[in-house]
Short mmCIF file of C-alpha atoms and ligand atoms in Angstrom, two decimals:
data_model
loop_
_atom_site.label_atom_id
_atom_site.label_comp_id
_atom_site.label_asym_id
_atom_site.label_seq_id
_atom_site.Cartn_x
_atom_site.Cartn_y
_atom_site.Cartn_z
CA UNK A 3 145.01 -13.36 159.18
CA UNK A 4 147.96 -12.30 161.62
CA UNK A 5 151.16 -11.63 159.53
CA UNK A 6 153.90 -13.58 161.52
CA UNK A 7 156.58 -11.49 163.29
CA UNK A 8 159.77 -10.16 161.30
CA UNK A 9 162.32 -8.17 162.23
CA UNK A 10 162.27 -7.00 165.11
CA UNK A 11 161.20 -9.57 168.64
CA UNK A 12 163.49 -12.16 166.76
CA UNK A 13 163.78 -14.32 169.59
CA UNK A 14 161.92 -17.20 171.33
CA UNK A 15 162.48 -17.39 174.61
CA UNK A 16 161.85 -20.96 176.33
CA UNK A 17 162.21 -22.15 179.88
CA UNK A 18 162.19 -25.27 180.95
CA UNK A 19 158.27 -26.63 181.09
CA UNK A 20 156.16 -29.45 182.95
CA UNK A 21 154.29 -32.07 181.48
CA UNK A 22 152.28 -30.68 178.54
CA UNK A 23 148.65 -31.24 178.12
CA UNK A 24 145.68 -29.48 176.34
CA UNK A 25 144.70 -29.63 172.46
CA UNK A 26 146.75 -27.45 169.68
CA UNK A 27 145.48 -27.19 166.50
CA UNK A 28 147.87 -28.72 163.21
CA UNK A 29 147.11 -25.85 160.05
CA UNK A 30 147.75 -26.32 156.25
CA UNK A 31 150.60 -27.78 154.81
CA UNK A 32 153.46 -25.51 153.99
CA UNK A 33 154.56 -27.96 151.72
CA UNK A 34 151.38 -28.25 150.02
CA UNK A 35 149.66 -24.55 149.74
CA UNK A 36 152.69 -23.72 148.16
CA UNK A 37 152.73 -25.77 145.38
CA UNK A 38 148.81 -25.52 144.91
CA UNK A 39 149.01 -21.33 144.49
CA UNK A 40 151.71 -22.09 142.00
CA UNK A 41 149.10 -24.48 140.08
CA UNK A 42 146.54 -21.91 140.21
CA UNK A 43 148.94 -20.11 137.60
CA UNK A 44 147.82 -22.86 135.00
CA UNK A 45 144.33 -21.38 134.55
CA UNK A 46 142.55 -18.39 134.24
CA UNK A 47 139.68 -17.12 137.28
CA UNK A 48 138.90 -16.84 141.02
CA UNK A 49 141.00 -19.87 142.81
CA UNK A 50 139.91 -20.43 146.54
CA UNK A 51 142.28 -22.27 148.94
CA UNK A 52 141.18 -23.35 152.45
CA UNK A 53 142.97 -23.96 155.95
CA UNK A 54 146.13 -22.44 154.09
CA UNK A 55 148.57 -21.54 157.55
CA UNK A 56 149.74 -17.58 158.45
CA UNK A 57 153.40 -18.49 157.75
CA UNK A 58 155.75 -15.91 155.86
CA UNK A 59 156.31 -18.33 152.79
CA UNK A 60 152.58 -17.83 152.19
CA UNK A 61 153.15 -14.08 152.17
CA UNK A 62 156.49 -14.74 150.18
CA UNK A 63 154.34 -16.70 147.62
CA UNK A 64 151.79 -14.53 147.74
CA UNK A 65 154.32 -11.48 146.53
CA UNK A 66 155.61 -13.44 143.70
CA UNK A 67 152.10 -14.51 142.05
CA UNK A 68 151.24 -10.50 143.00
CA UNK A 69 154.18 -9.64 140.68
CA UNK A 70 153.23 -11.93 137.94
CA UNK A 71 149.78 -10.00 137.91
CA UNK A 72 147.79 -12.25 140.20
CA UNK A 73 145.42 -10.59 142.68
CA UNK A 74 145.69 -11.81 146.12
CA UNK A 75 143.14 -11.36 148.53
CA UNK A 76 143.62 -13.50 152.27
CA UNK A 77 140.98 -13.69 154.53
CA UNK A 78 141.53 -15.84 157.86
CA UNK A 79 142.81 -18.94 156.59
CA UNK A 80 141.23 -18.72 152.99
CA UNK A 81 143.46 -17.57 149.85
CA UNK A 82 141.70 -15.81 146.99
CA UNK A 83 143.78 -15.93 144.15
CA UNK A 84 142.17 -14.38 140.97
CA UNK A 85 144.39 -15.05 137.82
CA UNK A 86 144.20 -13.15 134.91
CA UNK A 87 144.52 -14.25 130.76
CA UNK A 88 147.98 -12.56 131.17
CA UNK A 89 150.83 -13.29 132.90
CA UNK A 90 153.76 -11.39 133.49
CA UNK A 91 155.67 -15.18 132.93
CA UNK A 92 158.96 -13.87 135.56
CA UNK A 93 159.96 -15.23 138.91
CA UNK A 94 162.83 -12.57 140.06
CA UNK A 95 165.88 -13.09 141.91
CA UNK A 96 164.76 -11.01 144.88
CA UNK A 97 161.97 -13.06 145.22
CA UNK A 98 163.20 -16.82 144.36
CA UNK A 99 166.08 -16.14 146.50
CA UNK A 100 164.18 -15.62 149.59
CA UNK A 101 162.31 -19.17 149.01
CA UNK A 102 163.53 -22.06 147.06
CA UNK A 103 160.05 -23.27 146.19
CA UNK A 104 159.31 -20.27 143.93
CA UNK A 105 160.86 -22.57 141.35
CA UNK A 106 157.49 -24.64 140.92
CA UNK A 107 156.18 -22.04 139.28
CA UNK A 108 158.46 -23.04 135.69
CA UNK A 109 156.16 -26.48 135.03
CA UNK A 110 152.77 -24.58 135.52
CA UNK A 111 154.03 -21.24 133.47
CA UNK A 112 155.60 -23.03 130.97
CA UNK A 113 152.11 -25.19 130.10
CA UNK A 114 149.78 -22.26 130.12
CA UNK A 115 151.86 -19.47 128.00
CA UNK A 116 154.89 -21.70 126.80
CA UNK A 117 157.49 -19.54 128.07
CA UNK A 118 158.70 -18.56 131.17
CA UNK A 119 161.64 -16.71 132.69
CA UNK A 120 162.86 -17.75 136.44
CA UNK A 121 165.80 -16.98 138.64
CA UNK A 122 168.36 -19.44 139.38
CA UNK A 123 167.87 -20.45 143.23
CA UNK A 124 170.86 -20.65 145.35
CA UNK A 125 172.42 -22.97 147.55
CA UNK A 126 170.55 -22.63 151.55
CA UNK A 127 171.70 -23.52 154.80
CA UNK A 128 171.26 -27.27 154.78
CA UNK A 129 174.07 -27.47 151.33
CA UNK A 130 173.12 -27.34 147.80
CA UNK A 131 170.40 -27.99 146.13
CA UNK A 132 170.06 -28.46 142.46
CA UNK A 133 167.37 -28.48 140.60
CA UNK A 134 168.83 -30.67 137.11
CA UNK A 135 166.33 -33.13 137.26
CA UNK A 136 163.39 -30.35 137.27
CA UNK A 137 165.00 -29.48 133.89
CA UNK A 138 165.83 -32.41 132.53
CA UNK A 139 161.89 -33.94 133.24
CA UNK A 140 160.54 -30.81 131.70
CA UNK A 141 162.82 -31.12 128.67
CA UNK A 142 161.68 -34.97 128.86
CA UNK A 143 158.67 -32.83 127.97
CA UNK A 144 159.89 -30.85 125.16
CA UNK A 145 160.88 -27.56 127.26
CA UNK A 146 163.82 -26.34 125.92
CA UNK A 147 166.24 -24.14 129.11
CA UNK A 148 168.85 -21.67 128.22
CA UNK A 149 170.75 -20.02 131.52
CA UNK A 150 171.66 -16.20 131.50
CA UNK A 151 172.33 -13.84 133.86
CA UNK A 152 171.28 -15.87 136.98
CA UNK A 153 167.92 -16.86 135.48
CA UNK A 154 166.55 -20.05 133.41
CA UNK A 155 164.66 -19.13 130.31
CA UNK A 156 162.18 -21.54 129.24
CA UNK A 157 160.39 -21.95 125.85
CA UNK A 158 158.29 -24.63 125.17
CA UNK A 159 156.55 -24.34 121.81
CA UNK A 160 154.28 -27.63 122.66
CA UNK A 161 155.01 -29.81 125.72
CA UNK A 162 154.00 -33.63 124.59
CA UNK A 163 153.48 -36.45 127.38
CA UNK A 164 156.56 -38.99 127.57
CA UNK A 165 158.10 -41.03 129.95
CA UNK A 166 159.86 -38.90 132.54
CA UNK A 167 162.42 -41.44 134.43
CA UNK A 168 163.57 -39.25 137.66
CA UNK A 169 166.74 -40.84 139.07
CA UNK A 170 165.72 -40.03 142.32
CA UNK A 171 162.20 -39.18 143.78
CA UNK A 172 162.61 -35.23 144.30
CA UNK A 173 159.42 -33.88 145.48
CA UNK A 174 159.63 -30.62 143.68
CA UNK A 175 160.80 -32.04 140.24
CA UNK A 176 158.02 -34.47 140.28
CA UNK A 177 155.68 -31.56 140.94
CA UNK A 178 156.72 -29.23 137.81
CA UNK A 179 156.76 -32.29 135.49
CA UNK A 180 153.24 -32.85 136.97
CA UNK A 181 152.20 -29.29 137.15
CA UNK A 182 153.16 -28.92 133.19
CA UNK A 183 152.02 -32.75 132.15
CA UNK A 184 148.46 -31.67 132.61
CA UNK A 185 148.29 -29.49 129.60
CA UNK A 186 150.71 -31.75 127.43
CA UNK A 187 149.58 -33.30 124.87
CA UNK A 188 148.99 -37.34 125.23
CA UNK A 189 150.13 -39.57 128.18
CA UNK A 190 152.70 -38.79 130.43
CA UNK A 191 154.32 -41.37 132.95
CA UNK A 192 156.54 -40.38 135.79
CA UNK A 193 158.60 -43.25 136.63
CA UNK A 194 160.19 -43.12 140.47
CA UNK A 195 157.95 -39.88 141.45
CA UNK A 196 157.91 -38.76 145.09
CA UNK A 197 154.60 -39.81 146.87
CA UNK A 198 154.90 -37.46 149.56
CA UNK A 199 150.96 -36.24 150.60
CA UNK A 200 151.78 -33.25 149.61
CA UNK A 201 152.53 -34.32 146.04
CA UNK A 202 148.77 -36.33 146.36
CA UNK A 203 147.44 -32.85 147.40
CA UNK A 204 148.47 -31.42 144.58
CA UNK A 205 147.15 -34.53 141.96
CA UNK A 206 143.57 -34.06 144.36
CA UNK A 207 143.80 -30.33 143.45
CA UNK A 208 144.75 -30.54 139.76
CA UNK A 209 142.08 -33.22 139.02
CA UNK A 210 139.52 -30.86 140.73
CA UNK A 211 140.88 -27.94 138.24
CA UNK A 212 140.22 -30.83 135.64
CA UNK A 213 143.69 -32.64 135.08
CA UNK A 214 143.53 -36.32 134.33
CA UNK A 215 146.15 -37.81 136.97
CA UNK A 216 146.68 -40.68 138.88
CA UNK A 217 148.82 -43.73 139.70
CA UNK A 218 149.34 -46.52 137.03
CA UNK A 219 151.03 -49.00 139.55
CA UNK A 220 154.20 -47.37 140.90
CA UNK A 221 154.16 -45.03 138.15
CA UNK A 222 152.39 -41.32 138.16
CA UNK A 223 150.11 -41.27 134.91
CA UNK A 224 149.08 -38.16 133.49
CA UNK A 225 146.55 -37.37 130.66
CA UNK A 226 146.99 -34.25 129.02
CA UNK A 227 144.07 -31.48 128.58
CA UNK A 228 143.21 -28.98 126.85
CA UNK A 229 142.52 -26.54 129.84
CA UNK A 230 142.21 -26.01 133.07
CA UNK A 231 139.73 -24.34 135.21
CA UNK A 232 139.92 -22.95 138.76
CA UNK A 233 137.45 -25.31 140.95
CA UNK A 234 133.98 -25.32 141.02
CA UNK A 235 133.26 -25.02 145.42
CA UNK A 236 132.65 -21.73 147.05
CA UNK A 237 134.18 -23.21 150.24
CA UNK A 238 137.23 -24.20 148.62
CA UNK A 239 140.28 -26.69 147.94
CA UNK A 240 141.08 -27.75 151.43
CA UNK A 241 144.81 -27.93 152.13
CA UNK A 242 145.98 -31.49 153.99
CA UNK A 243 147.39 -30.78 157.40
CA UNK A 244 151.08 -30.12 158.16
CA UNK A 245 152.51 -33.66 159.39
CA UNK A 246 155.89 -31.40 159.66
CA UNK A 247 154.18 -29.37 162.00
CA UNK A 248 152.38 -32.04 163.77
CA UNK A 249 155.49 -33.59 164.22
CA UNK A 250 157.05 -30.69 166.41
CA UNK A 251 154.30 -31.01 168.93
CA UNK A 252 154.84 -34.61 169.24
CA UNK A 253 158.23 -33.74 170.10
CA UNK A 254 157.17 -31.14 172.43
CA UNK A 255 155.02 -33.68 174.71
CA UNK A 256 157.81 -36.57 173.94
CA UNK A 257 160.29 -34.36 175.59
CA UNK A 258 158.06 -32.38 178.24
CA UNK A 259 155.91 -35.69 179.13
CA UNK A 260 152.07 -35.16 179.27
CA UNK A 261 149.40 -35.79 176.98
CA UNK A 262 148.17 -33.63 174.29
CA UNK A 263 145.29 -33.72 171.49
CA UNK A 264 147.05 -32.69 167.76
CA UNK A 265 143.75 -31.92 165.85
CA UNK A 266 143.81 -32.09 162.28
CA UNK A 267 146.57 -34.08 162.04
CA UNK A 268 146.70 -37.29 160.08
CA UNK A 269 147.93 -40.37 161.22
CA UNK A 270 148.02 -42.12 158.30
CA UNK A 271 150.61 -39.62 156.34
CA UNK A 272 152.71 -40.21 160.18
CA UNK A 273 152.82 -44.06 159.51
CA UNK A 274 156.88 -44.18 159.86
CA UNK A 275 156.80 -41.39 162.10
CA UNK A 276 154.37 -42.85 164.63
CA UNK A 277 156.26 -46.30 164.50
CA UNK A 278 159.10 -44.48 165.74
CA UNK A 279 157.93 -42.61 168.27
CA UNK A 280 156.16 -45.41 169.44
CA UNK A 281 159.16 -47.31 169.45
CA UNK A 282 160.67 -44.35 171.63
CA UNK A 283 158.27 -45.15 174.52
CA UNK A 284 155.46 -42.55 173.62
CA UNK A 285 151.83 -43.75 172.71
CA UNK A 286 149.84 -42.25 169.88
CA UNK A 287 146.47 -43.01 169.15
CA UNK A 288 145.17 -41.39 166.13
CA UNK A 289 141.14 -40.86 165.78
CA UNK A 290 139.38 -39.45 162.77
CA UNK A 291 139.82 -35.93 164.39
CA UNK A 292 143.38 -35.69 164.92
CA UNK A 293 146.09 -37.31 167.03
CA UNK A 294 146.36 -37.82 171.24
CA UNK A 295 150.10 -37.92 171.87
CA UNK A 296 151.42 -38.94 175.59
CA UNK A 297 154.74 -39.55 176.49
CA UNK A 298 155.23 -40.52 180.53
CA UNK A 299 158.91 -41.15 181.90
CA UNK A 300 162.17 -40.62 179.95
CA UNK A 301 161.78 -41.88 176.14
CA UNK A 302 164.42 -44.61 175.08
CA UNK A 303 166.53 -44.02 172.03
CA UNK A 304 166.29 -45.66 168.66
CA UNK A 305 168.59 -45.47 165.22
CA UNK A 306 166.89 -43.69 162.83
CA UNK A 307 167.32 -43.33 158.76
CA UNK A 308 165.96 -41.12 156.53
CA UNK A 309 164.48 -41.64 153.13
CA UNK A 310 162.20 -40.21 150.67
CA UNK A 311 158.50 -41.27 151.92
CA UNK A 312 157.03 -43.37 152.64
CA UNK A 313 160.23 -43.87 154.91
CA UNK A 314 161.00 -41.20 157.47
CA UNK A 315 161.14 -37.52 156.33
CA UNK A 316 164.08 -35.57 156.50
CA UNK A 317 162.21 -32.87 158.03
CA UNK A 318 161.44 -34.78 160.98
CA UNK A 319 164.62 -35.42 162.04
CA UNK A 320 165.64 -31.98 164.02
CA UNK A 321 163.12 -32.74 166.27
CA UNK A 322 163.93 -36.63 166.54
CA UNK A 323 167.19 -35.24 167.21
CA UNK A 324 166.51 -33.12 169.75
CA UNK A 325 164.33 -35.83 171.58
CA UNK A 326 167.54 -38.29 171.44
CA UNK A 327 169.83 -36.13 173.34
CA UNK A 328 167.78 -36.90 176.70
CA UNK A 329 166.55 -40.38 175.43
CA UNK A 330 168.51 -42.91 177.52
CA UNK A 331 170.86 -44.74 175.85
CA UNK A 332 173.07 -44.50 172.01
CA UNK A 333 171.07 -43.72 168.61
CA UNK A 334 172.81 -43.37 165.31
CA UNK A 335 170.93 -41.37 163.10
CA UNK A 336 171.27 -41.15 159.43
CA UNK A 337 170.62 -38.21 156.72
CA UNK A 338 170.62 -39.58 153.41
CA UNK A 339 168.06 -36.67 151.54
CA UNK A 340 170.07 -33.59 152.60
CA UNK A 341 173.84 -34.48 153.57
CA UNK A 342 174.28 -31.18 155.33
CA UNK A 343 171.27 -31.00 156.96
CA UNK A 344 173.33 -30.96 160.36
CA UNK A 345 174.61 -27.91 161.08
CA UNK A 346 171.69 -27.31 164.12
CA UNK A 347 173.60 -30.08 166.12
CA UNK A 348 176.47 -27.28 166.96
CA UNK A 349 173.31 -25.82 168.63
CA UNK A 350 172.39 -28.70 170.00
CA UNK A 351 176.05 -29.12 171.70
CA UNK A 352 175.79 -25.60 173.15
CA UNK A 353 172.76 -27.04 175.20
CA UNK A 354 174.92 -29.94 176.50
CA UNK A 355 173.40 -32.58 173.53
CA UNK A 356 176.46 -35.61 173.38
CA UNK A 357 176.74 -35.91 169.76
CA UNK A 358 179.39 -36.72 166.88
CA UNK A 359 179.38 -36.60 163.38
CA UNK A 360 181.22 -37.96 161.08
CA UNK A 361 179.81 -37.23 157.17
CA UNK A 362 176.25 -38.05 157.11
CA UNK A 363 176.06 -39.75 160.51
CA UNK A 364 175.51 -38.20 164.20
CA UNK A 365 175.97 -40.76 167.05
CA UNK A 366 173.93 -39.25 170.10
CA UNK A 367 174.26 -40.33 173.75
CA UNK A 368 171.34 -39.00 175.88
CA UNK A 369 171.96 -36.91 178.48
CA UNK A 370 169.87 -36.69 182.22
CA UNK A 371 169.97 -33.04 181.73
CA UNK A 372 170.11 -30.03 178.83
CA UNK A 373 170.91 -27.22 180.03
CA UNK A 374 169.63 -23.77 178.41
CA UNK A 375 171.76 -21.51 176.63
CA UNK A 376 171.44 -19.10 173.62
CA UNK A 377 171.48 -20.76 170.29
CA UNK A 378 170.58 -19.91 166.64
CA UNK A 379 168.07 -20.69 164.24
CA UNK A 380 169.03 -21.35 160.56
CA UNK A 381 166.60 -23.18 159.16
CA UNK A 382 162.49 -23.67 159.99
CA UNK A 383 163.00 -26.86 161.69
CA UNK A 384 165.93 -26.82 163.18
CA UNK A 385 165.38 -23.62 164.55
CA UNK A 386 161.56 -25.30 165.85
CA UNK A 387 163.54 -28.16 167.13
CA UNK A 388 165.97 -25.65 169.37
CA UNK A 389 162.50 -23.79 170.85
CA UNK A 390 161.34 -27.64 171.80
CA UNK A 391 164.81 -28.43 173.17
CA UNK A 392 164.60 -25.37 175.21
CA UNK A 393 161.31 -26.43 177.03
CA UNK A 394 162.83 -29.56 178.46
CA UNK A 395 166.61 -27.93 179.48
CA UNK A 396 167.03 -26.66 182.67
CA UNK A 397 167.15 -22.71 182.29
CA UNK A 398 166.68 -20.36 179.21
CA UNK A 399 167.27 -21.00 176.08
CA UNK A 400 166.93 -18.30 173.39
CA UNK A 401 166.52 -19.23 170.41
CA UNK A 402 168.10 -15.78 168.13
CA UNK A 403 166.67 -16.27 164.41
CA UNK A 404 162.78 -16.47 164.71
CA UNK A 405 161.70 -15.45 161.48
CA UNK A 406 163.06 -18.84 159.90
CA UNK A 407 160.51 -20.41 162.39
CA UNK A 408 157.76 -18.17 160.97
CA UNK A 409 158.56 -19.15 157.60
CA UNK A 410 156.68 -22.75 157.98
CA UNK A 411 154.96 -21.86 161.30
CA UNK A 412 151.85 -20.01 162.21
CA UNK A 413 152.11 -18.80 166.41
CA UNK A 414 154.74 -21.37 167.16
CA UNK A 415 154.80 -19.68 170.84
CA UNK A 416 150.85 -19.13 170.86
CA UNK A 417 149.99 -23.12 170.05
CA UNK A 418 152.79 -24.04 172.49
CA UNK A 419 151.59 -21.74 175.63
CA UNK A 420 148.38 -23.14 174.94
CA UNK A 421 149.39 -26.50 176.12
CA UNK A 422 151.36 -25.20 179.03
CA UNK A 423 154.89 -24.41 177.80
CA UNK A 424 157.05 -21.59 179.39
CA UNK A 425 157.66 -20.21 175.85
CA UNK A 426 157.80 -16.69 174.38
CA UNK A 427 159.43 -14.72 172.08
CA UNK A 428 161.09 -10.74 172.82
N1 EPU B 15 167.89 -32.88 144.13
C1 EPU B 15 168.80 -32.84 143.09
N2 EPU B 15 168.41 -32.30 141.90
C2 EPU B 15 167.14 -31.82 141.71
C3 EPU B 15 166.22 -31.87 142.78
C4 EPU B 15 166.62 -32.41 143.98
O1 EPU B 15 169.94 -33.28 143.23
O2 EPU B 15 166.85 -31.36 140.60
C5 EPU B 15 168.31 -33.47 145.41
C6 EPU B 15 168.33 -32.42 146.54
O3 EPU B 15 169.53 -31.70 146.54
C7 EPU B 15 168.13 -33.27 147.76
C8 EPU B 15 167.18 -34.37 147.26
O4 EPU B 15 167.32 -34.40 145.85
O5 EPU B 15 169.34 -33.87 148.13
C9 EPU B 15 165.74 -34.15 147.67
O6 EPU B 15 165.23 -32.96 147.14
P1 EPU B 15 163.68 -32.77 146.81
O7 EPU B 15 163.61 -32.20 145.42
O8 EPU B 15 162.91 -34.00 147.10
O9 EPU B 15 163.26 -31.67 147.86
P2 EPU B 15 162.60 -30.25 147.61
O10 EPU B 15 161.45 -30.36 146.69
O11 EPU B 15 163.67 -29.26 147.30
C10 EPU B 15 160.87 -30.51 149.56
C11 EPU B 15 160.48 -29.72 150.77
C12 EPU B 15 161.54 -29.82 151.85
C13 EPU B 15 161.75 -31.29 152.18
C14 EPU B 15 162.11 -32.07 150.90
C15 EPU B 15 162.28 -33.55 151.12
C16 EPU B 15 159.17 -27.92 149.88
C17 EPU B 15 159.03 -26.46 149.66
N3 EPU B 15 160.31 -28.33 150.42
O12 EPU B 15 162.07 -29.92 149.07
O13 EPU B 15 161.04 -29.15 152.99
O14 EPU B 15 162.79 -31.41 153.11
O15 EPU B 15 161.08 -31.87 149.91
O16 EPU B 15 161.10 -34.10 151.57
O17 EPU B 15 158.25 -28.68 149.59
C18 EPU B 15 161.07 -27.48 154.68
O18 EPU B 15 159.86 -27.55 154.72
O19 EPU B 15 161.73 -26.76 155.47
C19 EPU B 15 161.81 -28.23 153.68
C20 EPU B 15 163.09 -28.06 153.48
#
């Protein structure tokens, strides 16, 4: 498995491209492979994880299970994880700084050993992010959370299944309250829980480690067990596809024109997406290996709103974005998961983009033309969004800031030349 660039070559260079066409292949889920090594924490043995993607919050995750004693061994795309009777129970700052979703470790630690110790994330570049209803679902629970020096200490003598009520369908929180309900004893209920398919990826992968969970109506019902085991198939737990990632090369052929083949990705977990994009003036026609995506002549704009799913993601909306500054005519677009999840539209302007913002609004007027210019990366998708901006403005664009990209992409620049875009990175 290539480790993605760091350091050093932290720019992606992109000129402007022609019409697009070719196959690229969609990889694992970010989203998902990291909250399945985390479950692999709740019981003891060899765990084997399938398509997981080259991406440096893989290798992030990878260093944080090392230092809790697990022994890591990647091999192409497949993750051997073999977990020992003892855990060092400890998520350091270093370490949970670097990537927020280091905190989904608390649910499955805290329901195997009953205790576990875990720095306090901070805030990141799209605002704050708080992580109260994590703790207050676990303590739903029985966990009991005491803060010192920058880290949460949990203790959880016996965790017993209750009704969990989250106020608001956070995909992480729901995954610690399901990643310690499996080992609590009696039936546990999470009322308003995300249904992202990553968060049915990880339900898929529990049950096959032998957790009792699935829905009860709108409601996520969990039975407790005893134990856990890591599963039974040489070949491994198969990690979904990346719809986040899938979505970047729609926006690649929506803003280059041409016709490309996504395979592996899944249309069905793209419902609001592809309604969009349709909408947009592209056609998508999904098949049971992947996706054909063909966009021919300039896409029309269209107001979009995002939600918690099955509505449209939050992380789909850089590249949305980008593909609405050269849409013709006005789209307002709305951000209500992350309020300050904006801050690549600055970028955006650099490249000639018309838009205004006003709180968690952007009104964008498409423009004939972008025009390249050097811009910044902050966060994985914006800074993917900026590279696909790049191939349709006339010029250069670099993109300064890679190694955000290559936290949630494998060969960003590889998949892309491989479909004909003047991409690289220096
Ligand atoms: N929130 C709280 N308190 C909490 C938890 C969340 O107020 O205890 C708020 C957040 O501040 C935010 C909203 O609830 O305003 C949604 O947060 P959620 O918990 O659903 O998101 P997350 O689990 O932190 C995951 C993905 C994000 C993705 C969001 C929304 C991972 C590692 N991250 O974050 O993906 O945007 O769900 O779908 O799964 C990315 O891949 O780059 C990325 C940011």
């Amino acid at each position: 498995m290539n480790e993605p660039d760091s350091g050093e070559r932290d720019t992606i260079v992109a000129r402007r491209s022609s019409a697009l066409d070719g196959e690229v292949r969609i990889g694992g889920a970010k989203n998902s492979v990291l909250k399945l090594m985390a479950a692999c924490l709740g019981a003891e043995g060899r765990h084997v994880l399938a398509n997981v993607p080259a991406i440096s919050d893989v290798s992030l995750m990878c260093e944080l299970l090392e230092a809790m004693g697990v022994i890591v061994t990647r091999d192409d795309h497949r993750l051997i994880l073999d977990v020992p009777a003892e855990l060092h129970t400890e998520a350091p700052y270093h370490l949970v700084e670097r990537m927020r979703a280091s905190i989904v470790v608390l649910g499955p630690l805290l329901a195997r050993f009953g205790t576990a110790r875990v720095a306090l994330p901070g805030g990141d570049d799209f605002g704050p992010r708080p992580i109260d209803m994590h703790l207050r679902a676990l303590e739903s629970l029985g966990a009991v959370f005491s803060t010192e020096h920058g880290d949460i200490s949990a203790r959880a003598d016996t965790l017993t299944g209750a009704d969990v009520v989250l106020e608001y369908p956070s995909v992480g929180a729901t995954e610690n309250v399901l990643m310690a309900a499996v080992r609590a004893k009696g039936r546990t209920h999470i009322h308003n829980a995300a249904r992202e398919p990553e968060i049915g990826d990880l339900a898929g992968f529990l049950n096959a480690m032998g957790a009792k969970v699935g829905w009860a109506g709108d409601r996520l019902r969990i039975d407790g067990v005893e134990r856990l085991h890591p599963i039974r198939s040489d070949s491994g737990y198969r990690v979904i596809a990346d719809r986040i990632e899938a979505s970047t090369y729609l926006a690649a052929v929506g803003m280059c024109g041409g016709s490309v083949f996504l395979r592996g990705a899944v249309a069905d977990h793209m419902t609001m997406l592809i309604r969009k994009l349709t909408e947009m003036g592209m056609h998508i026609a999904p098949d049971a290996a992947g996706v054909q995506a063909t966009a021919t002549g300039r896409l029309v704009a269209a107001d979009i709103s995002t939600l918690p799913y099955p509505g449209l993601a939050t992380d789909y909306k850089p590249f949305l974005v980008a593909m609405l500054t050269m849409a013709s005519g006005v789209a307002i677009v709305t951000e209500n998961i992350f309020t300050g999840r904006f801050r690549y539209i600055d970028e955006l302007r650099r490249m000639g983009a018309d838009i205004r913002t006003e709180g968690h609004h952007a009104v964008i007027r498409g423009a004939e033309h972008l025009s390249g210019a050097p811009v910044r990366s902050h966060d994985i998708r914006a800074g993917a969004a900026l590279v696909v901006a790049g191939l349709a403005a006339e010029g250069q664009t670099e993109v300064a800031g890679a190694s955000h990209i290559d936290r949630g992409y494998e060969d960003l620049v590889g998949k892309l030349v491989g479909i004909g875009a003047t991409v690289s990175r220096s």
